[in-house]
GROMACS .gro file of C-alpha atoms in nm:
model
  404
    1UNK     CA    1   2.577 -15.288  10.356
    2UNK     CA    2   2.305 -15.402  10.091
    3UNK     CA    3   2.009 -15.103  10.054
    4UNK     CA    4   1.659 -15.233  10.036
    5UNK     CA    5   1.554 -15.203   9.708
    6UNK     CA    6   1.297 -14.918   9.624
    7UNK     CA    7   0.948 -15.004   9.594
    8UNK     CA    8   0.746 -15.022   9.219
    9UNK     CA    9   0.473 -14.847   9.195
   10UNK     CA   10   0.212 -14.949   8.961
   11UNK     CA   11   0.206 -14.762   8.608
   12UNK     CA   12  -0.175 -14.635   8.529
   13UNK     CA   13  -0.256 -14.640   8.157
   14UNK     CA   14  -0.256 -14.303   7.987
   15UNK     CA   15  -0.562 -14.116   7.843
   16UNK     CA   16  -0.698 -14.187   7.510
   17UNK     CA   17  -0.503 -13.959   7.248
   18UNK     CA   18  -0.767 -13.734   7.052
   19UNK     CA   19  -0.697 -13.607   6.677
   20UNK     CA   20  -0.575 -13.325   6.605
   21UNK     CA   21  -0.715 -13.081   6.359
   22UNK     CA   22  -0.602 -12.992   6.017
   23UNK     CA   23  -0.284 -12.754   5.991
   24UNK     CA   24  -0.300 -12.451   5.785
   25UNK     CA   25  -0.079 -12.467   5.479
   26UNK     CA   26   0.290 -12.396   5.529
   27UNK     CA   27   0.467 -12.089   5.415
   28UNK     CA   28   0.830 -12.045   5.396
   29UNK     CA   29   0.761 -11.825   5.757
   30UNK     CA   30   0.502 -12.055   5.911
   31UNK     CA   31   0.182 -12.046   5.893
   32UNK     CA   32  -0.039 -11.836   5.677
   33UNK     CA   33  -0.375 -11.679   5.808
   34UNK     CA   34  -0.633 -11.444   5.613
   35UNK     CA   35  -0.551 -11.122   5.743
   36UNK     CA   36  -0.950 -10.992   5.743
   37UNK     CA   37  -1.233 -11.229   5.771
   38UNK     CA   38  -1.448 -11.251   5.444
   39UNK     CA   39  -1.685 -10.990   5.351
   40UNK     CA   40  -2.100 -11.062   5.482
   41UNK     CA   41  -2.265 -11.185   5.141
   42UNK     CA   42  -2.486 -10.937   4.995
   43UNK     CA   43  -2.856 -11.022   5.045
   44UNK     CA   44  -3.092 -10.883   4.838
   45UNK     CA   45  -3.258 -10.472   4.895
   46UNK     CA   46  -3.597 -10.483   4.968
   47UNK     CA   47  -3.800 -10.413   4.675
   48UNK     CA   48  -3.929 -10.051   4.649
   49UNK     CA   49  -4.336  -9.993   4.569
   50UNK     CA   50  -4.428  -9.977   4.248
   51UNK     CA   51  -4.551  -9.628   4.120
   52UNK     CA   52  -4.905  -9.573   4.074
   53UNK     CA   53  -5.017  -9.304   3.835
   54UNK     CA   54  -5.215  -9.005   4.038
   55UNK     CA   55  -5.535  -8.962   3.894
   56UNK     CA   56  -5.609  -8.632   3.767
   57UNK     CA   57  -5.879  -8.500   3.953
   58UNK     CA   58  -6.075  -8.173   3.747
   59UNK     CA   59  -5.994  -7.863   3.928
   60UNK     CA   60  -6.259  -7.657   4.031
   61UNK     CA   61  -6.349  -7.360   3.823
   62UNK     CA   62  -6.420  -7.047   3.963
   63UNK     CA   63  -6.618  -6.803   3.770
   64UNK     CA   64  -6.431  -6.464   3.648
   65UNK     CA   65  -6.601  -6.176   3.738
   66UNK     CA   66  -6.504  -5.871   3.552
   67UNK     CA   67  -6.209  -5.651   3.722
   68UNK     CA   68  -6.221  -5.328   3.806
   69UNK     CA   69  -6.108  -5.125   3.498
   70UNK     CA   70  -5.879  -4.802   3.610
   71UNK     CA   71  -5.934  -4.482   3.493
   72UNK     CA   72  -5.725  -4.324   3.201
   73UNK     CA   73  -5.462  -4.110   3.324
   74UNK     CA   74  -5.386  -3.853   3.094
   75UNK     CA   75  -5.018  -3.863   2.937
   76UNK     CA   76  -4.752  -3.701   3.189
   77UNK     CA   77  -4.563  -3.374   3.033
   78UNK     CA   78  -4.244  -3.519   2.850
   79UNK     CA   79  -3.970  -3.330   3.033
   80UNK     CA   80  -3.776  -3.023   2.912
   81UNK     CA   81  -3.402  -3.180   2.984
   82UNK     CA   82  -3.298  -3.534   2.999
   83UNK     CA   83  -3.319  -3.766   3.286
   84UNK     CA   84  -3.085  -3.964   3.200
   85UNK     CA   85  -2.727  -3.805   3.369
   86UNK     CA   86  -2.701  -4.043   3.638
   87UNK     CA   87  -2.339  -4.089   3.621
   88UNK     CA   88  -2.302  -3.914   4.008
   89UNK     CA   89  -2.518  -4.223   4.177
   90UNK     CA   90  -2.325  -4.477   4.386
   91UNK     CA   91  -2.148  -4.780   4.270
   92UNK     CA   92  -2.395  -5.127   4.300
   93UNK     CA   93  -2.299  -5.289   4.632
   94UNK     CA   94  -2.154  -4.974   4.773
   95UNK     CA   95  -2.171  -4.950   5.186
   96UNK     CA   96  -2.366  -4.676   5.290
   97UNK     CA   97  -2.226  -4.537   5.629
   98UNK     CA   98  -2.517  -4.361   5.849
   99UNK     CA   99  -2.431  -4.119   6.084
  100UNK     CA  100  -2.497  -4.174   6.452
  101UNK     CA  101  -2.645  -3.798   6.433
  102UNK     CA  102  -2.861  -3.753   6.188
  103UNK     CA  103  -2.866  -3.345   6.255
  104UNK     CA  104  -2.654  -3.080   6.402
  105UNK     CA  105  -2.699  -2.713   6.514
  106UNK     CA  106  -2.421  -2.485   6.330
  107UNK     CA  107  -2.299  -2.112   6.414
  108UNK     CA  108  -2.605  -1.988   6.145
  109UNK     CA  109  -2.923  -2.189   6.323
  110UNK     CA  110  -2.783  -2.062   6.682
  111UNK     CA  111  -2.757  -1.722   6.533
  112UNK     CA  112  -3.078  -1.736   6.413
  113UNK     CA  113  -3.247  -1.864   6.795
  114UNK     CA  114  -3.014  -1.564   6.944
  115UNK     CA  115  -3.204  -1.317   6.678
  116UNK     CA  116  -3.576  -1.395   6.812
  117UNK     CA  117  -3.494  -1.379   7.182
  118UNK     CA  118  -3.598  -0.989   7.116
  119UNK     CA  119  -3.951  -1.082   6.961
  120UNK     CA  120  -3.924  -1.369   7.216
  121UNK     CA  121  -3.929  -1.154   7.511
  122UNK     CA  122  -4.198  -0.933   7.344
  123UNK     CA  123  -4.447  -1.190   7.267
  124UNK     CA  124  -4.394  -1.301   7.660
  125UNK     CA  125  -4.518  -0.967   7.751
  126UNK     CA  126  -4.815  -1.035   7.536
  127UNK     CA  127  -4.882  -1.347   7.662
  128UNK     CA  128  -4.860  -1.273   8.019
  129UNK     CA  129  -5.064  -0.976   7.946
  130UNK     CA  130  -5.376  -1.183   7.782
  131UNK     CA  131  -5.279  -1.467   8.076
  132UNK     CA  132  -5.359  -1.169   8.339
  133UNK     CA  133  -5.701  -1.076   8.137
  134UNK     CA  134  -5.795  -1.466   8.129
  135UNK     CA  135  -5.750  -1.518   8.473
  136UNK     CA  136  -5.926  -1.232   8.582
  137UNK     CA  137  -6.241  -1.368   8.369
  138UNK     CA  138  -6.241  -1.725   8.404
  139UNK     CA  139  -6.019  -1.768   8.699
  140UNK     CA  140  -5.762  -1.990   8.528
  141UNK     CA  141  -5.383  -1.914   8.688
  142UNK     CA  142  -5.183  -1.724   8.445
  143UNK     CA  143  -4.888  -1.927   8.466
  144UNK     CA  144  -5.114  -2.189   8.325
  145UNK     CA  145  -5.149  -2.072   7.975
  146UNK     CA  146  -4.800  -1.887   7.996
  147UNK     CA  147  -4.623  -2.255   8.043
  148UNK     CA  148  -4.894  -2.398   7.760
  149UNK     CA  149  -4.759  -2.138   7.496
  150UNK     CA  150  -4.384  -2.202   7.589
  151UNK     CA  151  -4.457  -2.571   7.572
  152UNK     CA  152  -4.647  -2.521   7.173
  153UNK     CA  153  -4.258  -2.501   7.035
  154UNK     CA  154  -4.243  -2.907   7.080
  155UNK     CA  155  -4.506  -2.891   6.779
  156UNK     CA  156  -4.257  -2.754   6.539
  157UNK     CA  157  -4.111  -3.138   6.552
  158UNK     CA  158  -4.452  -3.325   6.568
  159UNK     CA  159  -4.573  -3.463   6.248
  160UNK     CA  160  -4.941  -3.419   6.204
  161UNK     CA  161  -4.893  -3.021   6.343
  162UNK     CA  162  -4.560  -3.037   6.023
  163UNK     CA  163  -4.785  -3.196   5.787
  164UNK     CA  164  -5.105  -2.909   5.895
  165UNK     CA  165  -4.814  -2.625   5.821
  166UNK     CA  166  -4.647  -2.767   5.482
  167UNK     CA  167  -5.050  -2.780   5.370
  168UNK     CA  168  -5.205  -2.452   5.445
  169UNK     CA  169  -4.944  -2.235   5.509
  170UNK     CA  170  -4.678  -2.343   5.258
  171UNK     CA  171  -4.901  -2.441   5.033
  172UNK     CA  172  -4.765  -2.814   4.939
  173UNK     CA  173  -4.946  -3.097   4.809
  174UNK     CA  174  -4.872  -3.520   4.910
  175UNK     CA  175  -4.673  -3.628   4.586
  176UNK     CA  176  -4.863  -3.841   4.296
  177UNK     CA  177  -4.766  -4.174   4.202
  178UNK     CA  178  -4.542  -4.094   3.878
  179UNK     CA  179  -4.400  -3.777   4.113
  180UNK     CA  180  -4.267  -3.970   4.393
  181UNK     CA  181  -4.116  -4.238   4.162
  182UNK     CA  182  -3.920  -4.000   3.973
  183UNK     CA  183  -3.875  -3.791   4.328
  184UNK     CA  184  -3.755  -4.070   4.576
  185UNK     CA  185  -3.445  -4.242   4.379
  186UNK     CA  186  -3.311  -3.833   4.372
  187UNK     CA  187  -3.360  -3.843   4.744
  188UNK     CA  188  -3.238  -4.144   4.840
  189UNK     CA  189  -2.954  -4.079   4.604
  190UNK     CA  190  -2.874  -3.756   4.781
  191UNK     CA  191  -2.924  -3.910   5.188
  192UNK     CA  192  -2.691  -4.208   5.110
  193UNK     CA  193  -2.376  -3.947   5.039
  194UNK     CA  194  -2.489  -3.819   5.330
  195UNK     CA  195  -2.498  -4.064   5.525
  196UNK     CA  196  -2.868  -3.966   5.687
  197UNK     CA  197  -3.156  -4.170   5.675
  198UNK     CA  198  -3.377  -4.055   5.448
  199UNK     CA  199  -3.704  -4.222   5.546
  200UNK     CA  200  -3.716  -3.982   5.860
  201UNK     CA  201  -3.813  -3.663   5.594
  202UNK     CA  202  -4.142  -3.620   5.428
  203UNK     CA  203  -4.120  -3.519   5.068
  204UNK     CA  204  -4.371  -3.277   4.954
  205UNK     CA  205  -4.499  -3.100   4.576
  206UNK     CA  206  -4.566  -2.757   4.471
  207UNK     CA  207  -4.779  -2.716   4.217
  208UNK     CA  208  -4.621  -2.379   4.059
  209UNK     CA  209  -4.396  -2.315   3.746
  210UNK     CA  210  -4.102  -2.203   3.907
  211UNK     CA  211  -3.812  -2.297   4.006
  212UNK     CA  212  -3.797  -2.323   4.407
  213UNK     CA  213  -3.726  -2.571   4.714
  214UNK     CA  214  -3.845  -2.603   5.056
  215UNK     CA  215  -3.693  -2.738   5.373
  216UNK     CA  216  -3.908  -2.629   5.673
  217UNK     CA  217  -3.981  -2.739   6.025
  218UNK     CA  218  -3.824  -3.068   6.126
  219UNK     CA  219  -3.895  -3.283   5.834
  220UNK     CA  220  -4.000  -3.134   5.532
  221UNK     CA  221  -3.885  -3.117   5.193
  222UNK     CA  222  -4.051  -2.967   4.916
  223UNK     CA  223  -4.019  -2.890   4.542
  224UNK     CA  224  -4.186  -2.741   4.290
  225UNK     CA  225  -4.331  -2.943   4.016
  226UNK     CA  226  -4.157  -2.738   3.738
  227UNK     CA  227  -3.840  -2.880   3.925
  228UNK     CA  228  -3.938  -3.239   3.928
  229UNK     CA  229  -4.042  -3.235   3.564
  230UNK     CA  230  -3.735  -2.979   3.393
  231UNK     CA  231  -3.465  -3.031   3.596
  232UNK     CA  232  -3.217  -3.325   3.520
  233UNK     CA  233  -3.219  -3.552   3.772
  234UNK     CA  234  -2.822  -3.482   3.859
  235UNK     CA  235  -2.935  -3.085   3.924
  236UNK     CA  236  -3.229  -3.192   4.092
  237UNK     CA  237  -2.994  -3.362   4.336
  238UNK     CA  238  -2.820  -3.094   4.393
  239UNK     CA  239  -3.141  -2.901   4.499
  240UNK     CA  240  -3.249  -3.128   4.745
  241UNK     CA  241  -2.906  -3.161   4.930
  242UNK     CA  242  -2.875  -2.741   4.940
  243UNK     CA  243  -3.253  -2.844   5.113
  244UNK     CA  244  -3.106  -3.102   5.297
  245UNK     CA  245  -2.796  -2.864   5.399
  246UNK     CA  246  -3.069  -2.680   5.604
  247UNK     CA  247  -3.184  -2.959   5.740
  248UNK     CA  248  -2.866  -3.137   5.856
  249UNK     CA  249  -2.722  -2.766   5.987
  250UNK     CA  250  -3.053  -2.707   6.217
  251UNK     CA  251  -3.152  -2.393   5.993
  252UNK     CA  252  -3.504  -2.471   5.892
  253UNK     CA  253  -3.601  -2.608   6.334
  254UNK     CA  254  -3.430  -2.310   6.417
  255UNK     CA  255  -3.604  -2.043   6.189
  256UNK     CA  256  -3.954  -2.195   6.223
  257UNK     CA  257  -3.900  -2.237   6.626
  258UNK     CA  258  -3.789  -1.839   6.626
  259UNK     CA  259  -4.119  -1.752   6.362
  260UNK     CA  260  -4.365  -1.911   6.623
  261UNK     CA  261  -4.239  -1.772   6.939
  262UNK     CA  262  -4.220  -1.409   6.782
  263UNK     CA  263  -4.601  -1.454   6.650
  264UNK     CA  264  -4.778  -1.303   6.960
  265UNK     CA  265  -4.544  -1.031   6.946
  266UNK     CA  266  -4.582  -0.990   6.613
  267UNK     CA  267  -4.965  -0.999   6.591
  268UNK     CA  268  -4.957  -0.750   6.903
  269UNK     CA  269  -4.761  -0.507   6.679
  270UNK     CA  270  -4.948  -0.535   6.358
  271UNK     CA  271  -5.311  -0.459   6.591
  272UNK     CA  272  -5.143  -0.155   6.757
  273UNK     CA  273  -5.035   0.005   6.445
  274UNK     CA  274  -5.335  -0.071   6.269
  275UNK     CA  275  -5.561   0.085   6.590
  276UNK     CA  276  -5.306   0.367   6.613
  277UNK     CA  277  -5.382   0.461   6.177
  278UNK     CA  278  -5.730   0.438   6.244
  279UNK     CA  279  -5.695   0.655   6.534
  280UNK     CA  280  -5.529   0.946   6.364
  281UNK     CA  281  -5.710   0.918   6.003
  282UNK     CA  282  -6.042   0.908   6.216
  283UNK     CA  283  -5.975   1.190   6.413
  284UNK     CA  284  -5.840   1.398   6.130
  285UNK     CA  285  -6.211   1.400   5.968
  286UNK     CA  286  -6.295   1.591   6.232
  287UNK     CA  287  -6.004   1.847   6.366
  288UNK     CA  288  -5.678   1.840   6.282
  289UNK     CA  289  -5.580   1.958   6.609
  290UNK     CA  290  -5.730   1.610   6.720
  291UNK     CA  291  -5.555   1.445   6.533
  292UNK     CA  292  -5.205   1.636   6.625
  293UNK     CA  293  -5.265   1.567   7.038
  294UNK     CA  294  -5.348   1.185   6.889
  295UNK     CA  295  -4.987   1.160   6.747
  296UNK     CA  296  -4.859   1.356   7.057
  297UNK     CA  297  -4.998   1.103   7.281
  298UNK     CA  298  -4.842   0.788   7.073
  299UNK     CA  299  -4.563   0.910   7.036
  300UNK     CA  300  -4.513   0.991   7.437
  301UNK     CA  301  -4.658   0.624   7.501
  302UNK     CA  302  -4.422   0.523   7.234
  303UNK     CA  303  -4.124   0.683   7.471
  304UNK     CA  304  -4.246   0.574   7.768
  305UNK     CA  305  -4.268   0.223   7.594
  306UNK     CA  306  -3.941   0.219   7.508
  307UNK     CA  307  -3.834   0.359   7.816
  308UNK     CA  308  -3.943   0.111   8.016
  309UNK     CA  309  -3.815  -0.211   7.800
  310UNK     CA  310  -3.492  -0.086   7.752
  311UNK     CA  311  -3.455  -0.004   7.431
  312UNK     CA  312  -3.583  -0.364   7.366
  313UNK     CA  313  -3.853  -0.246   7.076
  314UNK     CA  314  -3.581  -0.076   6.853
  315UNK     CA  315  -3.426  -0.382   6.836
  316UNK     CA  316  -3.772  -0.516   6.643
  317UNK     CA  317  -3.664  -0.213   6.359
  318UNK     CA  318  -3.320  -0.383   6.282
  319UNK     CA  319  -3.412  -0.673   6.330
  320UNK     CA  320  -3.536  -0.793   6.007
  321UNK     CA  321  -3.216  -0.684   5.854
  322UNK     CA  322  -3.052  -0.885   6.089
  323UNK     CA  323  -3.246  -1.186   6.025
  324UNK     CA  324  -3.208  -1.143   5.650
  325UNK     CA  325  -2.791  -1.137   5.698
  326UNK     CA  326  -2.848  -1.445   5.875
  327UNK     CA  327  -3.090  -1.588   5.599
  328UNK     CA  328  -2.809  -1.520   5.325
  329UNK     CA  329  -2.529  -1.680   5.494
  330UNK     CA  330  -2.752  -1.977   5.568
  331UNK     CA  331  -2.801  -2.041   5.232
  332UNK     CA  332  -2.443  -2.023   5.141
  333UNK     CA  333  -2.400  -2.287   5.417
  334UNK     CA  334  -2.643  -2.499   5.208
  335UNK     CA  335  -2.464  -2.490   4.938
  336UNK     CA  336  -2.146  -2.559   5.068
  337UNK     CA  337  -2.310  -2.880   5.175
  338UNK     CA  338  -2.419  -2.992   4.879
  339UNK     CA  339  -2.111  -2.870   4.703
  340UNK     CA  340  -1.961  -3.142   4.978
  341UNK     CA  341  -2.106  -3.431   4.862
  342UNK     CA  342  -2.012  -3.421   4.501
  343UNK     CA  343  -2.291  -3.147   4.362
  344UNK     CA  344  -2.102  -2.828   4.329
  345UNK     CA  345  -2.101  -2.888   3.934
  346UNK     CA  346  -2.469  -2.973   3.924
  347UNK     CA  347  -2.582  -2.682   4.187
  348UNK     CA  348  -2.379  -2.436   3.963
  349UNK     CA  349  -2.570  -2.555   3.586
  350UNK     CA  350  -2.822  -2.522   3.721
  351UNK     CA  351  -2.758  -2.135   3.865
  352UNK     CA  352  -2.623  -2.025   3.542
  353UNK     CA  353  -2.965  -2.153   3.385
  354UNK     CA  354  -3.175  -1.986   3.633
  355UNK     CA  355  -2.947  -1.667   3.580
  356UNK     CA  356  -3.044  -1.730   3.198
  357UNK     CA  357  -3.385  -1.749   3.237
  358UNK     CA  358  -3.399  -1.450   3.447
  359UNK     CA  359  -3.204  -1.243   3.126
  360UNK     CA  360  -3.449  -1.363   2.910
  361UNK     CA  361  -3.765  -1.274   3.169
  362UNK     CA  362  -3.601  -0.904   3.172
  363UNK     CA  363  -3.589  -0.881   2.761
  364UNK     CA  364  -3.925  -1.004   2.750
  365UNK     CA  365  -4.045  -0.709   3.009
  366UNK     CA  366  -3.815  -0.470   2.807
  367UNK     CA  367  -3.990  -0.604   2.482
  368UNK     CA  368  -4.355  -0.569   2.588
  369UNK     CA  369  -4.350  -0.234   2.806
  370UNK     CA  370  -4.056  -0.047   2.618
  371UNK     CA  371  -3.866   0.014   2.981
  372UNK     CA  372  -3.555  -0.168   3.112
  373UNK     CA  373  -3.601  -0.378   3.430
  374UNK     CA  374  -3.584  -0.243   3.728
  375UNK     CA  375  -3.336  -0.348   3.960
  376UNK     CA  376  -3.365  -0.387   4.346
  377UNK     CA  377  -3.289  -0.104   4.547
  378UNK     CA  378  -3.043  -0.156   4.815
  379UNK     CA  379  -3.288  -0.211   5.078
  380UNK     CA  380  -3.448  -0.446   4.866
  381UNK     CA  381  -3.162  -0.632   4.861
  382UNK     CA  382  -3.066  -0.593   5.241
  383UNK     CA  383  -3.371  -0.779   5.316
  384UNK     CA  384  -3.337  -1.012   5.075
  385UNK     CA  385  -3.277  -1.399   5.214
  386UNK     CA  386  -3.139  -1.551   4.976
  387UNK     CA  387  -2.787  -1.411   4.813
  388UNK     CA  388  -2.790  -1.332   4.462
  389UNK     CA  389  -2.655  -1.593   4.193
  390UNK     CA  390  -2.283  -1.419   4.154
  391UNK     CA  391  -2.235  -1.428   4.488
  392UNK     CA  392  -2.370  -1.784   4.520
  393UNK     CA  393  -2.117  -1.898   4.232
  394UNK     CA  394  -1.845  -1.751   4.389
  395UNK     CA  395  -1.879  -1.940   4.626
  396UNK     CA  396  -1.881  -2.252   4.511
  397UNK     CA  397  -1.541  -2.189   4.295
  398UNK     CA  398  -1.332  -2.361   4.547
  399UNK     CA  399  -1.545  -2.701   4.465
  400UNK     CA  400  -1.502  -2.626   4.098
  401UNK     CA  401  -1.165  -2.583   4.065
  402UNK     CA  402  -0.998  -2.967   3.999
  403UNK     CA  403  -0.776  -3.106   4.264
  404UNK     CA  404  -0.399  -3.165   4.248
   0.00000   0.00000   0.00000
């Protein structure tokens, strides 16, 4: 069976056939493209401005007036010893460690507070007997001015009232210029072994010839000028930490705090004793039999005193004894602070040259007057506060000897 044949579609014309663009050149792998596209071309900086000179204006000109011309200072003392033995300072760049306390209270200053609680007590009595007088005259309560006297300790600590005491009572000047530039690189020296800040102290001058040091109140430390200008500087050191020994182990707060509570007490004493004299040498012009019923009478009031403060006003006759004790072994505390930080060989020079010195004061007095020196008797020396110079370098032996 013949199939119809399939139908023929017309055939349209194809589109136009466009060229081609160039191929790259031909590598042995294909094609080969730039593998980064060509750098930007450089255009040109813009031009800087040109530099002008600055004209050079004329400065104004002032006229000089004549300074003020200083007067001449006479030539400072050359020194005695050399200055020059600074081989104990610190290292440059060494760290100074400060304490976190700058001061302490040790078994001497506590001793010293539990000495005055006698004179303490008596100078209350006097104070509440004057409060009792006061109020009865001007009506002010007694407790008033009893609380305002225990309160005047706090001035031991506050500076103007410190600075009032090292002036008339210690007699200590504000250091010159040239004194507290040879004084303050000692000082500051001497606080950075210690650790302690040094700006909290004042530093103060005597103006004597001897050889002496002060450390009093709550920030005070003196020297004399004959130490300042004949000590070496190392020795000097070792001066002012012995003064700063005090300070550090609450000995100079303490002694000063204990001297100003027992002054009432004190002055009390010193006006009966002078009233009772009187008393007895005035009646004595007159009858003797006067004057024996006047010391009768004292000394039953004297009884009857003691009597009724328990025994408290023989404790004032030992007492200074006491206090001396205490003063000695203070000062051997001192030194063992110094001798501490590194000044035991300086602290004991300069002993043997005061012991020296001393030899040669006593062959002077032997060669003038034609007798020996007298020595202290040994009362003398029980009330003395500071220890003598053996004693004080026999102490400091264990710092001298070298370590193994």
């Amino acid at each position: 069976m013949n199939q119809p044949p399939e139908p023929q579609y017309p055939q349209y014309p194809q589109g136009p056939q466009y060229p081609q663009g160039p191929q790259g050149p031909q590598g042995p792998q294909g094609p080969q493209y730039p593998q980064s596209p060509p750098p930007p071309p450089a255009y040109p900086q813009q031009p800087q401005a040109p530099a002008y000179p600055q004209p050079a204006y004329p400065q104004s000109q002032q006229p000089a007036y004549p300074q003020h011309q200083a007067a001449p200072t006479a030539p400072l003392p050359a020194p005695a010893a050399p200055l020059d033995d600074l081989e104990y300072q610190n290292p440059p760049g060494t760290r100074v460690h400060r304490k976190a306390y700058q001061r302490s209270a040790d078994a001497t200053a506590f001793g010293q507070l539990v000495l005055h609680v006698p004179g303490f007590l008596m100078s209350l009595m006097v104070v509440l007997l004057l409060a009792a007088i006061l109020e009865a005259v001007s009506g002010l309560p007694y407790w008033v001015s009893t609380l305002l006297w225990i309160a005047s300790g706090a001035l031991v600590f506050h500076r103007p009232s410190e600075s009032f005491f090292a002036r008339h009572l210690l007699r200590l000047q504000r250091p010159l210029a040239h004194e507290l530039a040879a004084l303050a690189p000692v000082w500051r020296e001497v606080t950075d072994r210690a650790g302690v800040d040094g700006e909290r102290y004042e530093l103060w001058i005597e103006d004597t010839d001897h050889l002496n040091a002060y450390a009093a109140a709550g920030h005070i430390v003196g020297v004399t000028r004959y130490a300042l200008e004949k000590l070496p500087r190392s020795q000097l050191a070792a001066v002012l930490a012995h003064e700063l020994g005090h300070h550090t182990g609450g000995h100079a707060w303490s002694g000063l705090l204990g001297w100003w509570y027992a002054l009432p007490g004190r002055i009390a004493w010193q006006f009966v004793r002078a009233v009772t004299f009187f008393v007895i040498r005035f009646t004595s012009f007159f009858s003797y039999v006067a004057a024996g019923l006047m010391i009768i009478f004292v000394g039953l009031f004297t009884i009857l005193t003691i009597t009724a403060t328990y025994g408290l006003p023989l404790l004032l006759l030992v007492m200074p004894y006491l206090m001396a004790a205490v003063g000695r072994r203070a000062e051997l505390r001192a030194d063992a602070h110094a001798a501490a930080l590194g000044f035991a060989p300086m602290l004991a020079q300069m002993l043997h040259g005061v012991m020296v010195q001393e030899e040669q004061e006593k062959q002077a007095v032997l060669a003038r007057t034609g007798k020996p020196f007298t020595e202290p008797g040994t009362l003398s020396r029980l009330l003395s506060t500071h220890p003598d110079h053996r004693t004080r370098l026999h102490h400091l032996q264990p710092y001298l000897q070298p370590t193994r």
